[in-house]
GROMACS .gro file of C-alpha atoms in nm:
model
  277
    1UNK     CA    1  -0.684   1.626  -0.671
    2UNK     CA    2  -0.587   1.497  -1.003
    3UNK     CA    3  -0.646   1.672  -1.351
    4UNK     CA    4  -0.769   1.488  -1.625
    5UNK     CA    5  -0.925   1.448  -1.989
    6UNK     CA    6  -1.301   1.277  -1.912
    7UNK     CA    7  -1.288   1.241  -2.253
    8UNK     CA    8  -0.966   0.996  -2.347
    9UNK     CA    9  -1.033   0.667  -2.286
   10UNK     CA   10  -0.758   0.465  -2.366
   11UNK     CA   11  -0.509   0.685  -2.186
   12UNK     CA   12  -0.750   0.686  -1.871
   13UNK     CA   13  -0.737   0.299  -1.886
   14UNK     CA   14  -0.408   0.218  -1.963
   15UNK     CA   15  -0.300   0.482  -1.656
   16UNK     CA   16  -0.157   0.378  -1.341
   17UNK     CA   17  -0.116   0.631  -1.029
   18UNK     CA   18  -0.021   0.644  -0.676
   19UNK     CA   19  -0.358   0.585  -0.556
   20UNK     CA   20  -0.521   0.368  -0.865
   21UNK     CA   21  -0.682   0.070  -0.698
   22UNK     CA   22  -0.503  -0.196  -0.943
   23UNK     CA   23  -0.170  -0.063  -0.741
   24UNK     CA   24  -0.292  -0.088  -0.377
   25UNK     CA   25  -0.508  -0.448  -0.421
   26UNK     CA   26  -0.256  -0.642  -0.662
   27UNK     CA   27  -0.064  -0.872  -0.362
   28UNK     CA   28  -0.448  -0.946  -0.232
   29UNK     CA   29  -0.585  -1.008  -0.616
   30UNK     CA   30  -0.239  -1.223  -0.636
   31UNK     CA   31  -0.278  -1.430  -0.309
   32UNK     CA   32  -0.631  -1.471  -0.410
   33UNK     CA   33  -0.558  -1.616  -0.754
   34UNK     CA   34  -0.320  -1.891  -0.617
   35UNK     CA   35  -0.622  -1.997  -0.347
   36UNK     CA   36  -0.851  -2.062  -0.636
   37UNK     CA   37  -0.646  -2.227  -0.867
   38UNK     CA   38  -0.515  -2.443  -0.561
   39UNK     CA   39  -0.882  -2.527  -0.475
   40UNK     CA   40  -0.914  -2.631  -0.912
   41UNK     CA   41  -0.665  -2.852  -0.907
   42UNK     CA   42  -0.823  -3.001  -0.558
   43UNK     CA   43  -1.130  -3.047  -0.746
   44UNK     CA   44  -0.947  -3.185  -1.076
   45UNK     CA   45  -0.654  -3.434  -0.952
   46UNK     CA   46  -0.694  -3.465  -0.536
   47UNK     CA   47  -1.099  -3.471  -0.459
   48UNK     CA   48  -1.250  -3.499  -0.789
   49UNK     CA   49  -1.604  -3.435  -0.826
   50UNK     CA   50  -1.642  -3.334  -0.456
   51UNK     CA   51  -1.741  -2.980  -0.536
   52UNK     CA   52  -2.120  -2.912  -0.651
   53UNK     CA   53  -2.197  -2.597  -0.837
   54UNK     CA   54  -2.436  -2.330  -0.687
   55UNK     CA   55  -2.338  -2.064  -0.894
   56UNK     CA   56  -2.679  -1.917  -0.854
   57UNK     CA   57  -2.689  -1.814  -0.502
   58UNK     CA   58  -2.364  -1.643  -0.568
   59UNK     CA   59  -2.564  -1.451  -0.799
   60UNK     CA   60  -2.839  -1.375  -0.583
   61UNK     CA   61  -2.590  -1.291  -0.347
   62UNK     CA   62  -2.411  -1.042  -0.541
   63UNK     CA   63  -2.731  -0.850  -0.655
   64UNK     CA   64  -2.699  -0.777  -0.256
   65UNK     CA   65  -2.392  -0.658  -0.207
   66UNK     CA   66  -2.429  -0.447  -0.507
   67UNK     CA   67  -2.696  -0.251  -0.321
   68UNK     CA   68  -2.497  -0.254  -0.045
   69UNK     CA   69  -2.171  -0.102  -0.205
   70UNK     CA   70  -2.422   0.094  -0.428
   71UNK     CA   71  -2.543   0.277  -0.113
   72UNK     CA   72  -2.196   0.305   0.050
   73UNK     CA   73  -2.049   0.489  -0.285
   74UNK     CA   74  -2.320   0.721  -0.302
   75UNK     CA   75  -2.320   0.838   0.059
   76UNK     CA   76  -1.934   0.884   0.026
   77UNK     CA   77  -1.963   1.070  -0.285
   78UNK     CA   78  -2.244   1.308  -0.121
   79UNK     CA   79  -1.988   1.360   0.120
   80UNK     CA   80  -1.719   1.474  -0.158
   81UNK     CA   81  -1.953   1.687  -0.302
   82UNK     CA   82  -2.103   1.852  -0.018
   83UNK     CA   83  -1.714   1.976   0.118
   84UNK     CA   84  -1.680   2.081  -0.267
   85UNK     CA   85  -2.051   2.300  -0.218
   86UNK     CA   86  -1.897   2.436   0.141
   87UNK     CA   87  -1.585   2.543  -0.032
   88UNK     CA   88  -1.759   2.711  -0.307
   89UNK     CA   89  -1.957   2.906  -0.070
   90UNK     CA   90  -1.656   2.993   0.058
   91UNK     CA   91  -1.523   3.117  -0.220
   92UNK     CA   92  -1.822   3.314  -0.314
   93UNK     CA   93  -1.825   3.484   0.054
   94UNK     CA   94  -1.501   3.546   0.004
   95UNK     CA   95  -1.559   3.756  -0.283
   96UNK     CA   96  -1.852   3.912  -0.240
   97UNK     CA   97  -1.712   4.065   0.090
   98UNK     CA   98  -1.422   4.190  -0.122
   99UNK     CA   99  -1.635   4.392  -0.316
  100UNK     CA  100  -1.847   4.525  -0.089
  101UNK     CA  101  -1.552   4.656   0.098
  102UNK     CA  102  -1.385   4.799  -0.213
  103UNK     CA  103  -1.720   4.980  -0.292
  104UNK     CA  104  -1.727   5.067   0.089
  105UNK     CA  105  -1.393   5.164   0.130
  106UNK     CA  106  -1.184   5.485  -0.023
  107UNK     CA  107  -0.898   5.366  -0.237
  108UNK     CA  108  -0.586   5.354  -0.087
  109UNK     CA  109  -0.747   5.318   0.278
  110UNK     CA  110  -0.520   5.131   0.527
  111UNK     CA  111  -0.757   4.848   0.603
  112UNK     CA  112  -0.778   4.745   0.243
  113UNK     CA  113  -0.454   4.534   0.244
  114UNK     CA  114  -0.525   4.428   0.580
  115UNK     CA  115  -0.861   4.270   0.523
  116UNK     CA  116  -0.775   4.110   0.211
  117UNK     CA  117  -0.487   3.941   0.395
  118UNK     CA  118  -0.714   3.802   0.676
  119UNK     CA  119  -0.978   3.662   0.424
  120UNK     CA  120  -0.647   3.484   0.220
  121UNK     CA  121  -0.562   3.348   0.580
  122UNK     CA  122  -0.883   3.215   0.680
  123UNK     CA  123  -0.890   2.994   0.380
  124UNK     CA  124  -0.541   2.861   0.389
  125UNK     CA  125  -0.564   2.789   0.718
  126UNK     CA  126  -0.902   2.620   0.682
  127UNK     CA  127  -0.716   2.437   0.466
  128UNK     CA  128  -0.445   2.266   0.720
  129UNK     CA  129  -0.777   2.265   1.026
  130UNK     CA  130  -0.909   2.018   0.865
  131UNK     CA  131  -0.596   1.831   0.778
  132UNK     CA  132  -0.462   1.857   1.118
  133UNK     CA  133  -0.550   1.687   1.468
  134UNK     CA  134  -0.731   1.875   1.741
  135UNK     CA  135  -0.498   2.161   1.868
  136UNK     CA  136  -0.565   2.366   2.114
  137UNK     CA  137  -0.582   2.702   1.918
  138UNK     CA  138  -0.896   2.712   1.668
  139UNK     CA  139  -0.763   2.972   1.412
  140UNK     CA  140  -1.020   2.974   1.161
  141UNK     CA  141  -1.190   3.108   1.455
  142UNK     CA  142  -0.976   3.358   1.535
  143UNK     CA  143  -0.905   3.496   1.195
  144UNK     CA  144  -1.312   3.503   1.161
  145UNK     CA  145  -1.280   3.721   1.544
  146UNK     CA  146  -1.052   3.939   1.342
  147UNK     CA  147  -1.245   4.032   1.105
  148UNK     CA  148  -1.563   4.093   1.236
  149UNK     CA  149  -1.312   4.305   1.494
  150UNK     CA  150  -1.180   4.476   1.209
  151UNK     CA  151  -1.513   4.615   1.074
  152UNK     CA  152  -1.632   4.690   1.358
  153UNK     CA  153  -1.340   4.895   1.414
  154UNK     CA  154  -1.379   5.090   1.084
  155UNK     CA  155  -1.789   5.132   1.222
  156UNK     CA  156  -1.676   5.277   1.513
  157UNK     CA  157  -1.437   5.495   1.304
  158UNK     CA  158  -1.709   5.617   1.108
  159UNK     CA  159  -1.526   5.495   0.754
  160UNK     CA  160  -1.817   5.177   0.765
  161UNK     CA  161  -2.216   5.271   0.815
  162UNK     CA  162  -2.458   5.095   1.005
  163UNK     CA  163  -2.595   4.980   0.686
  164UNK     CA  164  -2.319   4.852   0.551
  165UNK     CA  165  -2.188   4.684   0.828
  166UNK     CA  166  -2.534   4.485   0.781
  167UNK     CA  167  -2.473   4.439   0.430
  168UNK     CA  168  -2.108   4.302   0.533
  169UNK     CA  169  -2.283   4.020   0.809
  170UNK     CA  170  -2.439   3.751   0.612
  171UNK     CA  171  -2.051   3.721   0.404
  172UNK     CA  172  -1.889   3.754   0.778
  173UNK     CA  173  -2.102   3.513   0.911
  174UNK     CA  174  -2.100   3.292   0.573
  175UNK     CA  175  -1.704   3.164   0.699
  176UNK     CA  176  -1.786   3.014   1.054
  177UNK     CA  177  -2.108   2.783   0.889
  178UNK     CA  178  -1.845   2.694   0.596
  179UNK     CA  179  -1.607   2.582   0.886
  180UNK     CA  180  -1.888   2.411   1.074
  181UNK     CA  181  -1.969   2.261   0.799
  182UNK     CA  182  -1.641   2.110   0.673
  183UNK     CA  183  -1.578   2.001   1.065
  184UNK     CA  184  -1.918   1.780   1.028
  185UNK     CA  185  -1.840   1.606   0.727
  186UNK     CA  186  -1.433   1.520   0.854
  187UNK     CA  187  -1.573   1.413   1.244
  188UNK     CA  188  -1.849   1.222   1.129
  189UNK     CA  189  -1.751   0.899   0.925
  190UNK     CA  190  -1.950   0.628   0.813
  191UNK     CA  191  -2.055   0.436   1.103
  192UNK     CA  192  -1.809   0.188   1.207
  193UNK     CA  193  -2.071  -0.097   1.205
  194UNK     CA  194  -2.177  -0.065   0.865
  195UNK     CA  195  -1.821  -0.070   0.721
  196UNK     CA  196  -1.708  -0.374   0.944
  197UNK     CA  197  -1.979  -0.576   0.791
  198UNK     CA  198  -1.967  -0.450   0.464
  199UNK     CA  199  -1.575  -0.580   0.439
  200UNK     CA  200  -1.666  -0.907   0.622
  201UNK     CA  201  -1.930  -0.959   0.341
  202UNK     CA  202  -1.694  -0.886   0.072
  203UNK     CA  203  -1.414  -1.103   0.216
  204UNK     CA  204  -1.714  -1.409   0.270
  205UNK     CA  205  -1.850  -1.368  -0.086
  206UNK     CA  206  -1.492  -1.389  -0.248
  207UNK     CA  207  -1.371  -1.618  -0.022
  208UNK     CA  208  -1.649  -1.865  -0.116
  209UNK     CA  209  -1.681  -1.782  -0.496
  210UNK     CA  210  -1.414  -2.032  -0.562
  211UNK     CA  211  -1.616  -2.334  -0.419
  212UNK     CA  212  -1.913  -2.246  -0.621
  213UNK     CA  213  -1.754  -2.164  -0.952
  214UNK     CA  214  -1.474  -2.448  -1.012
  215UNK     CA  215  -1.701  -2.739  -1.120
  216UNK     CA  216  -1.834  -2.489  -1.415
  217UNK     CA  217  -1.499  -2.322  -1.474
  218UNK     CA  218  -1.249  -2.500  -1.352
  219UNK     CA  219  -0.911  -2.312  -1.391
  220UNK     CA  220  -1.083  -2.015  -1.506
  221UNK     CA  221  -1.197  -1.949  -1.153
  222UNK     CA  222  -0.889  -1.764  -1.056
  223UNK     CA  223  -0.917  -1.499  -1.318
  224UNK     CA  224  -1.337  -1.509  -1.280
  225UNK     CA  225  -1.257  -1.434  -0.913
  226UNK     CA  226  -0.985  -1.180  -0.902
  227UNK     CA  227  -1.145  -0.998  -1.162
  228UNK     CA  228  -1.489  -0.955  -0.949
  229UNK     CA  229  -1.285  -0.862  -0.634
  230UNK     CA  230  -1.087  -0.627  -0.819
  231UNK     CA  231  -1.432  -0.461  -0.881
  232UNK     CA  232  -1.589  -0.495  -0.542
  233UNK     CA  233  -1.288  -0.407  -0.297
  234UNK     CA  234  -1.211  -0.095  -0.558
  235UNK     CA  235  -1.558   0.070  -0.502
  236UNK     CA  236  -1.525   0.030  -0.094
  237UNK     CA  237  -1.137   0.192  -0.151
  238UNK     CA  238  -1.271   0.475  -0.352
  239UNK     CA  239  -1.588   0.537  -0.122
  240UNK     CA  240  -1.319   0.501   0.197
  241UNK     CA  241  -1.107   0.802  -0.024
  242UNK     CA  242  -1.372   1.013  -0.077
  243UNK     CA  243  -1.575   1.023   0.247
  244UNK     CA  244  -1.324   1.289   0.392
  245UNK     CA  245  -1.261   1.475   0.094
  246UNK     CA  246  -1.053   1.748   0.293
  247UNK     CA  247  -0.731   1.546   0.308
  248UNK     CA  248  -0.414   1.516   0.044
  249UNK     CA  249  -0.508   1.188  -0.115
  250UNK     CA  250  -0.539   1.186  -0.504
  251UNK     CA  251  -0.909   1.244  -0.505
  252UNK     CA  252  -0.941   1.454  -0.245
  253UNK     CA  253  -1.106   1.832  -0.320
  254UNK     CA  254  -0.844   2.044  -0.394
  255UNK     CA  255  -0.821   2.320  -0.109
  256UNK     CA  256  -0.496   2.392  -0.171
  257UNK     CA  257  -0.575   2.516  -0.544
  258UNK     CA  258  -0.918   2.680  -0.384
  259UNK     CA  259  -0.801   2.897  -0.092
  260UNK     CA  260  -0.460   3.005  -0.371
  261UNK     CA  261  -0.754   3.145  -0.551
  262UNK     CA  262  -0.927   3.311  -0.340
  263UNK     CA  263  -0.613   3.521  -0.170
  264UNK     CA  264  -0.518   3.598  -0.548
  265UNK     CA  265  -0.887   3.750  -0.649
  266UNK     CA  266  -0.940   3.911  -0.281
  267UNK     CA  267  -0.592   4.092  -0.297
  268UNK     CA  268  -0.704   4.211  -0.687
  269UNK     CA  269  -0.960   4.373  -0.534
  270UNK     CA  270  -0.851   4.504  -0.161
  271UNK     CA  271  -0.479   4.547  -0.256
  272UNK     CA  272  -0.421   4.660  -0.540
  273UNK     CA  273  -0.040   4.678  -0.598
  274UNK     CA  274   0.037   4.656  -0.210
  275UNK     CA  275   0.325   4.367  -0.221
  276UNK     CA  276   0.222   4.044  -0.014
  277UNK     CA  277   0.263   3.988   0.305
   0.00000   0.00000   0.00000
């Protein structure tokens, strides 16, 4: 995820990056700038006065697709910021089951260290699940086994109570929902359906703008067009992005940063000048 100032404009729009949509759409805004100046000087020196101007429907058809790609942005964006939600919950289970366990636990116990490393390894390898294809071997899941093996092992031992091992559950439980969660958002994309059409409307719309606009503009169609598909095919880009937010594209949430965090605070607080394993 990239780091920025909200709050400088002219750097933000003079900026170019990796992933910035001006990059990625130039050879289309380019092709589609020499088919509407080819269809102006159609109209002007081959088939003069063939074209008719309907510029209005073209209005009344973009007030459309704005819903449409209105509706698409905000669904992916609910989608970014529900993976950011699961990951703070994460974070915050992460935490508080650090320091219940250093309240529960005697300093210098054996199972500090250990525990602190297994709640470090969930995360980070959370992290490269949901990156990853479909192995065989869950291991979210079986670092999650681990620790609810581990507790129950220091219960058994007597160095947990029965009450605290209930105090311990809902944070336990708290990583295999964040996990289910995260899995929902990344194997359920938009349906295919809806984005098929929505690209076949923008390509129709632009595609047809030209037509419609070169008896009022004339030349000035080229930039008119580029300009509005610039906009259009940017917000279906960004919402395409965002929808799986768990990735290692430039706006993607930044897990990587997240789960670093976490295995720092949990090892302040379990391990305690034990070196890192």
């Amino acid at each position: 995820m990239i780091s920025y100032g909200p709050k400088s404009w002219w750097g933000l729009i003079f900026k170019f990056h990796k992933s910035d949509t001006f990059r990625r759409l130039l050879p289309a805004m380019l092709s589609l700038a020499l088919f509407s100046a080819g269809i102006a000087y159609a109209d002007r020196h081959l088939l003069p006065n063939q074209l008719k101007s309907t510029t209005a429907l073209h209005a009344l058809l973009g007030f459309v697709i704005s819903m449409l790609l209105v509706f698409r942005t905000n669904t992916a964006y609910e989608r970014w910021w529900e993976g950011r939600r699961l990951w703070g919950s994460l974070t915050n289970a992460s935490r508080n089951l650090a320091l219940k366990l250093d309240a529960f636990l005697p300093s210098g116990h054996p199972s500090r260290p250990q525990i602190a490393g297994l709640i470090g390894a969930y995360a980070d390898s959370l992290t490269r699940h949901l990156r990853a294809a479909a192995t065989a071997e869950h291991r979210p899941n079986r670092i999650a086994a681990q620790l609810f093996a581990e507790t129950a092992r220091l219960r058994d031992r007597g160095d947990l109570s029965g009450d605290q091992l209930l105090c311990l559950n809902p944070d336990l439980s708290a990583f295999a929902e964040v996990c289910g969660g995260c899995e929902r958002i990344q194997k359920t994309p938009i349906p295919y359906s809806y984005s098929l059409f929505l690209k076949k409307f923008i390509f129709l719309y632009i595609v047809s703008m030209p037509f419609c606009f070169v008896p009022e503009f004339h030349y000035w169609t080229a930039l008119i067009t580029t300009l509005v598909f610039y906009v259009l095919a940017s917000l279906e880009l960004i919402a395409e992005e965002i929808e799986n937010p768990f990735g290692e594209d430039a706006n993607d949430l930044p897990t990587d940063d997240i789960a670093a965090s976490i295995r720092l605070r949990v090892r302040e607080l379990l391990a305690r000048g034990e070196p890192e394993r």
